[in-house]
Amino acid sequence: MEEPSSTNPAHAHFESFLQAQLCRDVLSSFQGLCETLGLEAGGGLPQYHKIKAQLNYWSAKSLWAKLDKRAGLPVYQQGRACASTKCLVVGAGPCGLRAAVELALLGARVVLVEKRTKFSRHNVLHLWPFTIHDLRALGAKKFYGRFCTGTLDHISIRQLQLLLLKVALLLGVEIHWGVTFTGLQSPPHKGIGWRAQLQPSPPAQLANYEFDVLISAAGGKFIPEGFTVREMRGKLAIGITANFVNGRTVEETQVPEISGVARIYNQSFFQLLLKATGIDLENIVYYKDDTHYFVMTAKKQCLLRLGVLRQDYSETDQLLSSTNVVPEALQRFARAAADFSTQGKLGKLEFALDARGRPDVSAFDFTSMLRADSSARVQEKHGARLLLGLVGDCLVEPFWPLGTGVARGFLAAFDAAWIVKRWAEGAEPLDVLAERESLYQLLSQTSPENMHRNVSQYGLDPATRYPNLNLRAVTRNQVRDLYDVVAKEPVSKKNDKTDAGKLATGTQEALLRWCQEQTAGYPGVHVTDLSSSWADGLALCALVHRLQPSLLEPSDLHGMGALEATSWALKMAEQELGIAPVLSAQAVVTGSDPLGLIAYLSHFHTAFRNKPQSPDPVSCGSPGTSSAVLFLGKLQRTLQRTRAKENGEDAGGKKPRLEVEIETPGTEELPVPEPRGPLTPPSQQQETDAGELCALCGEHLYLLERLCANGSFFHRSCFRCHICESTLWPGSYGQHPGDGYFYCLQHLPQPGHKETSRDGGPESLEPPLPDNESLSPAPIPPTVPQEEAKPAPSPSQPTRRLIRLSSPERQRLSSLNLTPDSETETPPKPPRSFPALARQALEDSFVGWGVPAQRPQGLSGSFLVTLENEEEESFPSSEEEEEEEEEAIALDEDIEQVLLKFAKNSGTMNKYPTWRRTLLRRAKEEEMKRFCKAQAIQRRQYEIEVSLRELEAEGMKLELALRNKSSAPEQQKQLLLEQLLQLVQKKNSLVDEEAELMIIAQELYLEEQQWQLDQELRGYLNREETLKTASDRQAEDRILKKKVDVVNQRDALIRFQEERRLSELASGTAAQS
């Protein structure tokens, strides 16, 4: 076998090419290699075979073996599948280069243009298992020896671009740098093909290049003419990225990476961060690659308070413009957040430099994301056909916390190359487009869990990647507008608004008829209209009883007043049917709000119109829907009664029996009035104001703006935590009896606390002032004086016992052991340092993940053998990869101790060389899944919030039009009313979806909480009984009670989901019969 020789210039150029870490070095070494071998760069697959024939020493042959294995797949037909196809790829990002590689393997002539002249993006991308396998198969370890050697699977954008650029050059892709694509040049007459308009003036060969396929990968800022995009808006979201120099010291390599910490399930970490630095974040991620890469979502008010933003603007572009961002303050902000999250272990953080030589830290907006309506088009003029395809960010802009960008980008590149193959085979344009759009429908749904498990079988054929693939999901007729034989005007831009169907018949008469059918047969009930017939409350009680007969007997209504009966019906509809009121009982009785009554009854109609009617009005039945709204309402009422019970116990007084009967959220409630319910008829003025005025701001409430909580109505924008102004969700808030304000459970003042200021906010919640010291990473212990006010109960205060409630959110506070408990721990411990606080917060998120919860001493050697085998199967390595020494993996101290115990009990630490990495990798994978799921929930919540605001604005206009046109023709009023009811239905649909998301969020938190409690409890159980102190036993009992509480809550969620599944199954069976 020929060995590399220092006297052989081709070998030297090739080795330089493999090791080059700058774009210009890659290009110069490859150009030198081609000149030495007498070849011209950009010659397609024939060029690759010529290089391979002349470089046959061992280092080169190991790379040829990988590329030959890929090129030898049947789908490429030995490079002849697209031999007559000419392609232009715009953009040398990861997705553009990956698409160019696939097209080159198909045998097409590929020309790529890129406006930049170097790769400078340090930001790090998360990799799915199939992307790791795909890049390994292309020789990633030959080009970048550290590829996927850490505990998290990621790679910097710059390294990924360099890797794919080298592969593309070897496969004969022709690349032009510093060239900007500005548009298409259509054929002037028959016999001339499609060309590109390029800036600046390109070489004649490139200017005259005619192609029949255009792949755009130029990013979200550039989309070729003819494509339309859909905007997906959410609540304001400001991201901050920071890259610090990685000196690769021993200390730096031992700092664990952070796969993601999200506020939605770990508020304690962010509360400590706020106290120590004044920084308020939603999430943070840390990857260790070429740089120390941090990305986080910051709150606008925090950025304004700390001086990062000069002024507040409503327009995001203006808010984050370079003139409004203070660079020095942004650098202090990012450095302090990074230092806190790594407990100060990275030492002095020095910013890496970006392409312009400035510190690589930036603030960006991901409030709005764009998604193309179609992924491909065909244009034809003078007989010349052009296939246009989108990949990368110009197809779908990714939501960065989900880590899906490069994975779905590669999938889109494969799908685009597959369609080019079908195009080259002579398939009809409409068939090609229909097939491509069918694949595009799957893209946003893909995840590692719902794709084929065997990633080694992934290839260009979509069937190897997508299970249950249907390439005819989109028909030819649906894509006819994507085939332009003659130039057409582009379709206007669409907004991403939730679609909802109309009412069954869309008329007020249909609603009246349904109400008459549901209330027929009840004594004393005669529904003739949608106003006065409901004034006595009997019709509303009859409707509720029809849908839930177990609530009461009709005879119970005798002797009940109109207001009392109406109040009971409104309350039972909310608590047992999940129908939130939009008007007060007084408004129903007096008929002062006919629009509100119609909207309220339409909610019944929408939810239960498919419920089969029983001829017997008192026959047993169940609601026609099992709603997450209903479940969360019961959870909120349980929290209120639990809190009220503990408050009464602390006061030393007894309470009525009704208030201490607390059931789990899944149990059925008895229809008895609660303390906050409308037991006695209030004055008419109070009820009228309650229905039309917000209980917090006192402003007028329009129909779609009304949100009911604790028997009062609010604007959604007003119903926020009085401290942090976060949106309040059912099951996660409380009302302070002293000041009457609403708080999230994290900031809810506890009974007996007198440190609340007059405005209702705890004084100690004020974060540090925006000076240099407040953002300094120095490990200054944030002491908490006992006599000062607190934003949340401290463990040293007697009210700590109130923290142990059934609510999962309240349990977050129980882990914040910031100061010693004078009652249980003596002498008091010294205050913790800055790194200790950060470590405590991180431990709350990471301890226990991926580590078996059962006894370590029972772990057998066979388990580690299994891990060893699975590791080898999951990450197959080539011969040269086995010889490479992987980078040391940093272990968290607690996980290290558990793993060391595993190894000790299994007999040896060296018998299974990959068990340590496998356990840690699985732990990090679980963290990443949880983080991505939490961020997907949060993003959708933000989108729903924006959609609800839009509906409220539209509903306000319709309501004003209806109220101001009392003398308008009846037909016009009916049309306006129908439109208003459609908006009400859309709102109800969004509220239901919002509740579903909250259920999933509760599941995420409870699952994590149980893991943490398991770890804490195991620590006490593993101690010798003789060594335990009284304080240890009390702590063990307290943790055990918390664990039982969490298990009960998880059980309630499971029962709720099972009841809903059975209900849906029964509904489906009834519909089929």
Coordinates of N, CA and C in Angstrom, one line a residue, residues 802-975:
L802 N -46.4 25.8 54.5 CA -47.5 26.1 53.6 C -47.1 25.8 52.1
I803 N -45.8 25.7 51.9 CA -45.3 25.5 50.6 C -45.7 24.1 50.1
R804 N -45.8 23.2 51.0 CA -46.1 21.8 50.7 C -47.6 21.6 50.3
L805 N -47.9 22.1 49.2 CA -49.3 21.9 48.7 C -49.4 20.9 47.6
S806 N -50.6 20.6 47.2 CA -50.8 19.6 46.1 C -50.4 20.1 44.8
S807 N -50.3 21.4 44.6 CA -50.0 22.0 43.3 C -48.6 21.7 42.9
P808 N -48.4 21.3 41.7 CA -47.0 21.1 41.3 C -46.2 22.3 41.2
E809 N -46.8 23.5 40.9 CA -46.1 24.7 40.9 C -45.6 25.1 42.3
R810 N -46.4 24.9 43.3 CA -46.0 25.3 44.6 C -44.9 24.4 45.1
Q811 N -44.7 23.2 44.6 CA -43.6 22.4 45.0 C -42.3 22.9 44.5
R812 N -42.3 23.7 43.5 CA -41.0 24.3 43.0 C -40.3 25.0 44.1
L813 N -41.1 25.7 44.9 CA -40.6 26.6 46.0 C -39.9 25.8 47.1
S814 N -40.4 24.6 47.3 CA -39.9 23.8 48.4 C -38.5 23.4 48.3
S815 N -37.9 23.4 47.0 CA -36.5 23.0 46.8 C -35.6 24.2 46.9
L816 N -36.1 25.4 47.2 CA -35.2 26.6 47.2 C -34.6 26.8 48.7
N817 N -33.7 25.9 49.0 CA -33.1 26.0 50.4 C -32.0 27.0 50.4
L818 N -32.4 28.3 50.4 CA -31.5 29.4 50.3 C -30.9 29.7 51.7
T819 N -31.6 29.5 52.7 CA -31.2 29.8 54.1 C -31.5 28.7 55.0
P820 N -30.8 28.5 56.1 CA -31.1 27.4 57.0 C -32.4 27.6 57.7
D821 N -33.0 26.5 58.1 CA -34.2 26.4 58.9 C -33.8 26.4 60.3
S822 N -34.2 27.5 61.0 CA -33.8 27.6 62.4 C -34.4 26.5 63.3
E823 N -35.6 26.0 62.8 CA -36.3 25.1 63.6 C -35.8 23.7 63.5
T824 N -35.2 23.3 62.4 CA -34.8 21.9 62.2 C -33.3 21.8 62.0
E825 N -32.5 22.9 61.8 CA -31.1 22.7 61.5 C -30.4 23.7 62.4
T826 N -29.5 23.2 63.3 CA -28.7 24.0 64.2 C -27.3 23.4 64.2
P827 N -26.2 24.1 64.2 CA -26.2 25.6 64.1 C -26.5 26.0 62.6
P828 N -26.8 27.2 62.3 CA -27.1 27.6 61.0 C -25.9 27.5 60.1
K829 N -26.1 27.2 58.8 CA -25.1 27.0 57.8 C -24.7 28.4 57.3
P830 N -23.4 28.5 56.9 CA -23.0 29.8 56.3 C -23.7 30.0 54.9
P831 N -23.9 31.3 54.5 CA -24.5 31.5 53.2 C -23.7 30.9 52.1
R832 N -24.4 30.5 51.0 CA -23.8 29.9 49.9 C -23.2 30.9 49.0
S833 N -22.2 30.5 48.2 CA -21.5 31.4 47.3 C -22.4 31.5 46.0
F834 N -21.9 32.4 45.2 CA -22.6 32.5 43.8 C -22.6 31.2 43.1
P835 N -21.4 30.5 42.9 CA -21.5 29.2 42.2 C -22.3 28.2 42.9
A836 N -22.4 28.2 44.2 CA -23.2 27.2 44.9 C -24.7 27.4 44.6
L837 N -25.1 28.7 44.6 CA -26.5 28.9 44.2 C -26.8 28.4 42.8
A838 N -25.9 28.7 41.9 CA -26.1 28.2 40.5 C -26.2 26.7 40.4
R839 N -25.3 26.1 41.2 CA -25.2 24.6 41.2 C -26.5 24.0 41.8
Q840 N -27.0 24.6 42.9 CA -28.2 24.1 43.5 C -29.4 24.2 42.5
A841 N -29.4 25.3 41.7 CA -30.5 25.4 40.7 C -30.4 24.4 39.6
L842 N -29.2 24.2 39.2 CA -29.0 23.2 38.1 C -29.3 21.8 38.5
E843 N -28.9 21.5 39.8 CA -29.2 20.2 40.3 C -30.7 19.9 40.3
D844 N -31.5 20.9 40.5 CA -32.9 20.7 40.5 C -33.4 20.2 39.2
S845 N -32.6 20.5 38.1 CA -33.1 20.1 36.8 C -32.5 18.8 36.3
F846 N -31.2 18.5 36.7 CA -30.5 17.5 36.1 C -30.2 16.2 36.9
V847 N -30.3 16.3 38.2 CA -30.0 15.1 39.0 C -31.0 14.0 38.8
G848 N -30.5 12.9 38.5 CA -31.3 11.7 38.3 C -31.7 11.3 36.9
W849 N -31.5 12.3 35.9 CA -32.0 11.9 34.6 C -31.1 10.8 34.0
G850 N -31.8 9.8 33.4 CA -31.1 8.8 32.7 C -30.5 7.7 33.6
V851 N -30.5 7.9 34.9 CA -29.9 7.0 35.9 C -31.0 6.1 36.5
P852 N -30.8 4.8 36.4 CA -31.9 3.9 37.0 C -32.2 4.3 38.4
A853 N -33.5 4.3 38.8 CA -33.9 4.8 40.1 C -33.8 3.8 41.2
Q854 N -33.6 2.5 40.8 CA -33.6 1.5 41.8 C -32.2 1.4 42.4
R855 N -32.1 0.4 43.3 CA -30.9 0.3 44.1 C -29.6 0.1 43.3
P856 N -28.6 0.9 43.5 CA -27.4 0.8 42.7 C -26.7 -0.6 43.0
Q857 N -26.8 -1.0 44.3 CA -26.1 -2.3 44.6 C -26.7 -3.5 43.8
G858 N -27.9 -3.3 43.3 CA -28.5 -4.4 42.6 C -28.3 -4.4 41.1
L859 N -27.4 -3.5 40.7 CA -27.2 -3.4 39.2 C -26.2 -4.5 38.9
S860 N -26.6 -5.3 38.0 CA -25.8 -6.5 37.6 C -24.8 -6.1 36.5
G861 N -23.8 -7.0 36.3 CA -22.9 -6.8 35.2 C -23.6 -6.9 33.8
S862 N -24.6 -7.7 33.8 CA -25.3 -7.9 32.5 C -25.9 -6.6 32.0
F863 N -26.3 -5.8 32.9 CA -26.9 -4.5 32.5 C -25.8 -3.7 31.8
L864 N -24.6 -3.6 32.4 CA -23.6 -2.9 31.7 C -23.1 -3.5 30.4
V865 N -23.2 -4.8 30.3 CA -22.9 -5.4 29.1 C -23.9 -5.0 28.0
T866 N -25.2 -4.9 28.4 CA -26.2 -4.4 27.5 C -26.0 -3.0 27.1
L867 N -25.6 -2.2 28.0 CA -25.3 -0.8 27.7 C -24.1 -0.8 26.7
E868 N -23.1 -1.6 27.0 CA -21.9 -1.6 26.1 C -22.3 -2.0 24.7
N869 N -23.1 -3.1 24.6 CA -23.5 -3.5 23.2 C -24.4 -2.5 22.5
E870 N -25.3 -1.9 23.3 CA -26.2 -0.9 22.7 C -25.4 0.3 22.2
E871 N -24.4 0.7 23.0 CA -23.5 1.8 22.6 C -22.8 1.5 21.3
E872 N -22.3 0.3 21.1 CA -21.6 -0.1 19.9 C -22.5 -0.1 18.7
E873 N -23.8 -0.6 19.0 CA -24.7 -0.7 17.9 C -25.2 0.7 17.5
S874 N -25.4 1.6 18.4 CA -26.0 2.9 18.1 C -25.0 3.8 17.5
F875 N -23.7 3.6 17.8 CA -22.7 4.5 17.2 C -21.6 3.7 16.6
P876 N -21.9 3.1 15.4 CA -20.9 2.3 14.7 C -19.7 3.1 14.3
S877 N -18.5 2.6 14.6 CA -17.4 3.4 14.2 C -16.5 2.7 13.3
S878 N -15.9 3.4 12.4 CA -15.0 2.8 11.4 C -13.7 2.5 12.1
E879 N -12.8 1.9 11.3 CA -11.5 1.4 11.9 C -10.7 2.6 12.4
E880 N -10.7 3.7 11.6 CA -9.9 4.8 12.0 C -10.5 5.5 13.2
E881 N -11.8 5.5 13.3 CA -12.5 6.2 14.4 C -12.2 5.5 15.7
E882 N -12.0 4.1 15.7 CA -11.8 3.4 16.9 C -10.4 3.7 17.4
E883 N -9.5 4.2 16.5 CA -8.1 4.5 16.9 C -8.0 5.9 17.5
E884 N -9.1 6.7 17.2 CA -9.0 8.1 17.7 C -9.4 8.2 19.2
E885 N -8.7 9.0 19.9 CA -9.0 9.2 21.3 C -10.1 10.2 21.5
E886 N -11.2 9.9 22.1 CA -12.3 10.8 22.3 C -12.0 11.8 23.4
E887 N -12.6 12.9 23.3 CA -12.4 14.0 24.3 C -13.1 13.5 25.6
A888 N -12.4 13.9 26.7 CA -13.0 13.5 28.0 C -14.3 14.1 28.2
I889 N -15.2 13.3 28.9 CA -16.6 13.7 29.1 C -16.7 14.2 30.5
A890 N -17.2 15.4 30.6 CA -17.4 16.0 32.0 C -18.7 15.4 32.6
L891 N -18.5 15.0 33.9 CA -19.7 14.4 34.6 C -20.1 15.4 35.7
D892 N -21.3 15.5 35.9 CA -21.8 16.2 37.1 C -21.4 15.3 38.3
E893 N -21.1 16.0 39.4 CA -20.5 15.3 40.6 C -21.5 14.2 41.1
D894 N -22.8 14.6 41.2 CA -23.8 13.6 41.7 C -23.9 12.4 40.8
I895 N -24.0 12.6 39.5 CA -24.1 11.5 38.6 C -22.8 10.7 38.6
E896 N -21.6 11.4 38.8 CA -20.4 10.6 38.8 C -20.4 9.7 40.0
Q897 N -20.9 10.1 41.2 CA -20.9 9.3 42.3 C -21.8 8.0 42.1
V898 N -22.9 8.2 41.5 CA -23.8 7.1 41.3 C -23.2 6.1 40.3
L899 N -22.6 6.6 39.2 CA -22.0 5.8 38.3 C -20.8 5.0 38.9
L900 N -20.0 5.7 39.7 CA -18.9 5.0 40.4 C -19.4 3.9 41.2
K901 N -20.5 4.1 41.9 CA -21.1 3.1 42.7 C -21.5 1.9 41.9
F902 N -22.1 2.2 40.7 CA -22.5 1.1 39.8 C -21.3 0.3 39.4
A903 N -20.2 1.0 39.0 CA -19.0 0.3 38.6 C -18.4 -0.5 39.7
K904 N -18.4 0.1 40.9 CA -17.8 -0.7 42.1 C -18.6 -1.9 42.4
N905 N -19.9 -1.8 42.3 CA -20.7 -3.0 42.7 C -20.7 -4.0 41.6
S906 N -20.4 -3.6 40.3 CA -20.4 -4.6 39.2 C -19.0 -5.4 39.2
G907 N -18.1 -5.0 40.0 CA -16.8 -5.7 40.1 C -15.6 -5.1 39.6
T908 N -15.8 -4.2 38.6 CA -14.6 -3.5 38.0 C -15.0 -2.3 37.3
M909 N -14.1 -1.3 37.2 CA -14.4 -0.1 36.5 C -14.0 -0.1 35.1
N910 N -13.1 -1.0 34.7 CA -12.5 -1.0 33.4 C -13.1 -2.1 32.5
K911 N -14.0 -2.9 33.0 CA -14.5 -4.0 32.2 C -15.3 -3.6 31.0
Y912 N -16.1 -2.5 31.2 CA -17.0 -2.0 30.2 C -16.6 -0.6 29.9
P913 N -15.9 -0.4 28.8 CA -15.3 1.0 28.6 C -16.3 2.0 28.1
T914 N -17.5 1.6 27.6 CA -18.4 2.6 27.1 C -19.6 2.8 28.0
W915 N -19.7 2.1 29.1 CA -20.9 2.3 29.9 C -21.1 3.7 30.5
R916 N -20.0 4.3 30.8 CA -20.0 5.6 31.4 C -20.6 6.6 30.4
R917 N -20.1 6.5 29.2 CA -20.6 7.5 28.2 C -22.0 7.2 27.8
T918 N -22.4 5.9 27.8 CA -23.8 5.6 27.4 C -24.8 6.1 28.4
L919 N -24.5 5.9 29.7 CA -25.4 6.4 30.7 C -25.6 7.9 30.7
L920 N -24.4 8.6 30.5 CA -24.5 10.0 30.5 C -25.2 10.6 29.2
R921 N -24.9 9.9 28.1 CA -25.5 10.4 26.9 C -27.0 10.2 27.0
R922 N -27.5 9.1 27.5 CA -28.9 8.9 27.7 C -29.6 9.9 28.6
A923 N -28.8 10.3 29.6 CA -29.4 11.3 30.5 C -29.5 12.6 29.8
K924 N -28.5 13.0 29.0 CA -28.6 14.3 28.3 C -29.7 14.2 27.2
E925 N -29.8 13.1 26.6 CA -30.9 13.0 25.6 C -32.3 13.2 26.2
E926 N -32.5 12.6 27.4 CA -33.8 12.8 28.1 C -34.0 14.3 28.4
E927 N -32.9 14.9 28.9 CA -33.0 16.4 29.2 C -33.4 17.1 27.9
M928 N -32.7 16.8 26.8 CA -33.0 17.5 25.6 C -34.4 17.3 25.1
K929 N -35.0 16.1 25.2 CA -36.3 15.9 24.8 C -37.3 16.7 25.7
R930 N -37.0 16.7 27.0 CA -37.9 17.5 27.9 C -37.9 19.0 27.5
F931 N -36.7 19.4 27.3 CA -36.5 20.9 27.0 C -37.2 21.2 25.7
C932 N -37.0 20.4 24.7 CA -37.7 20.7 23.4 C -39.2 20.6 23.5
K933 N -39.7 19.7 24.3 CA -41.2 19.5 24.4 C -41.7 20.8 25.2
A934 N -41.0 21.2 26.2 CA -41.4 22.4 26.9 C -41.4 23.6 26.1
Q935 N -40.4 23.8 25.2 CA -40.3 24.9 24.4 C -41.4 24.9 23.3
A936 N -41.7 23.7 22.8 CA -42.8 23.6 21.8 C -44.2 24.1 22.4
I937 N -44.4 23.7 23.7 CA -45.6 24.1 24.4 C -45.6 25.6 24.6
Q938 N -44.5 26.1 25.0 CA -44.5 27.6 25.2 C -44.7 28.4 24.0
R939 N -44.0 27.9 22.9 CA -44.2 28.6 21.6 C -45.6 28.6 21.2
R940 N -46.3 27.5 21.3 CA -47.7 27.4 20.8 C -48.6 28.2 21.8
Q941 N -48.3 28.3 23.0 CA -49.0 29.2 23.9 C -48.9 30.6 23.5
Y942 N -47.7 31.0 23.1 CA -47.5 32.4 22.6 C -48.3 32.7 21.4
E943 N -48.3 31.7 20.5 CA -49.1 31.9 19.2 C -50.6 32.0 19.5
I944 N -51.1 31.2 20.5 CA -52.5 31.2 20.8 C -52.8 32.6 21.4
E945 N -51.9 33.1 22.3 CA -52.2 34.4 22.9 C -52.3 35.5 21.9
V946 N -51.4 35.4 20.8 CA -51.5 36.4 19.8 C -52.8 36.3 19.0
S947 N -53.2 35.0 18.7 CA -54.4 34.8 18.0 C -55.7 35.2 18.7
L948 N -55.6 35.0 20.1 CA -56.8 35.5 20.9 C -56.9 37.0 20.9
R949 N -55.7 37.7 20.9 CA -55.8 39.1 20.9 C -56.4 39.6 19.5
E950 N -56.0 38.9 18.5 CA -56.6 39.3 17.2 C -58.1 39.1 17.1
L951 N -58.5 38.0 17.7 CA -59.9 37.7 17.8 C -60.7 38.7 18.6
E952 N -60.1 39.1 19.7 CA -60.7 40.1 20.6 C -60.9 41.4 19.8
A953 N -59.9 41.8 19.1 CA -60.0 43.1 18.3 C -61.1 43.0 17.3
E954 N -61.1 41.8 16.6 CA -62.1 41.7 15.5 C -63.5 41.6 16.2
G955 N -63.7 40.9 17.3 CA -64.9 40.7 18.0 C -65.5 42.1 18.5
M956 N -64.6 42.9 19.0 CA -65.0 44.2 19.5 C -65.6 45.0 18.3
K957 N -65.1 45.0 17.1 CA -65.6 45.7 16.0 C -67.0 45.2 15.7
L958 N -67.2 43.9 15.6 CA -68.5 43.3 15.3 C -69.5 43.6 16.4
E959 N -69.1 43.5 17.7 CA -70.0 43.8 18.7 C -70.5 45.3 18.7
L960 N -69.6 46.2 18.4 CA -70.0 47.6 18.3 C -70.9 47.8 17.1
A961 N -70.7 47.1 16.0 CA -71.5 47.2 14.9 C -72.9 46.7 15.2
L962 N -73.0 45.6 15.9 CA -74.3 45.0 16.3 C -75.1 45.9 17.2
R963 N -74.4 46.5 18.2 CA -75.1 47.4 19.2 C -75.5 48.7 18.6
N964 N -74.8 49.2 17.5 CA -75.0 50.5 16.9 C -76.0 50.4 15.8
K965 N -76.4 49.2 15.4 CA -77.3 49.0 14.2 C -78.6 48.4 14.7
S966 N -79.2 48.9 15.7 CA -80.5 48.4 16.2 C -81.6 48.5 15.2
S967 N -81.4 49.6 14.4 CA -82.5 49.8 13.4 C -82.1 49.3 12.0
A968 N -81.0 48.6 11.9 CA -80.6 48.0 10.6 C -81.5 46.9 10.2
P969 N -81.5 46.5 8.9 CA -82.3 45.4 8.4 C -81.9 44.1 9.2
E970 N -83.0 43.3 9.4 CA -82.8 42.1 10.2 C -81.7 41.1 9.5
Q971 N -81.7 41.1 8.2 CA -80.7 40.2 7.5 C -79.3 40.7 7.8
Q972 N -79.0 42.0 7.8 CA -77.7 42.5 8.1 C -77.3 42.1 9.6
K973 N -78.2 42.3 10.5 CA -77.9 42.0 11.9 C -77.7 40.5 12.0
Q974 N -78.4 39.6 11.3 CA -78.2 38.2 11.4 C -76.8 37.8 10.9
L975 N -76.4 38.5 9.8 CA -75.0 38.3 9.3 C -73.9 38.6 10.2

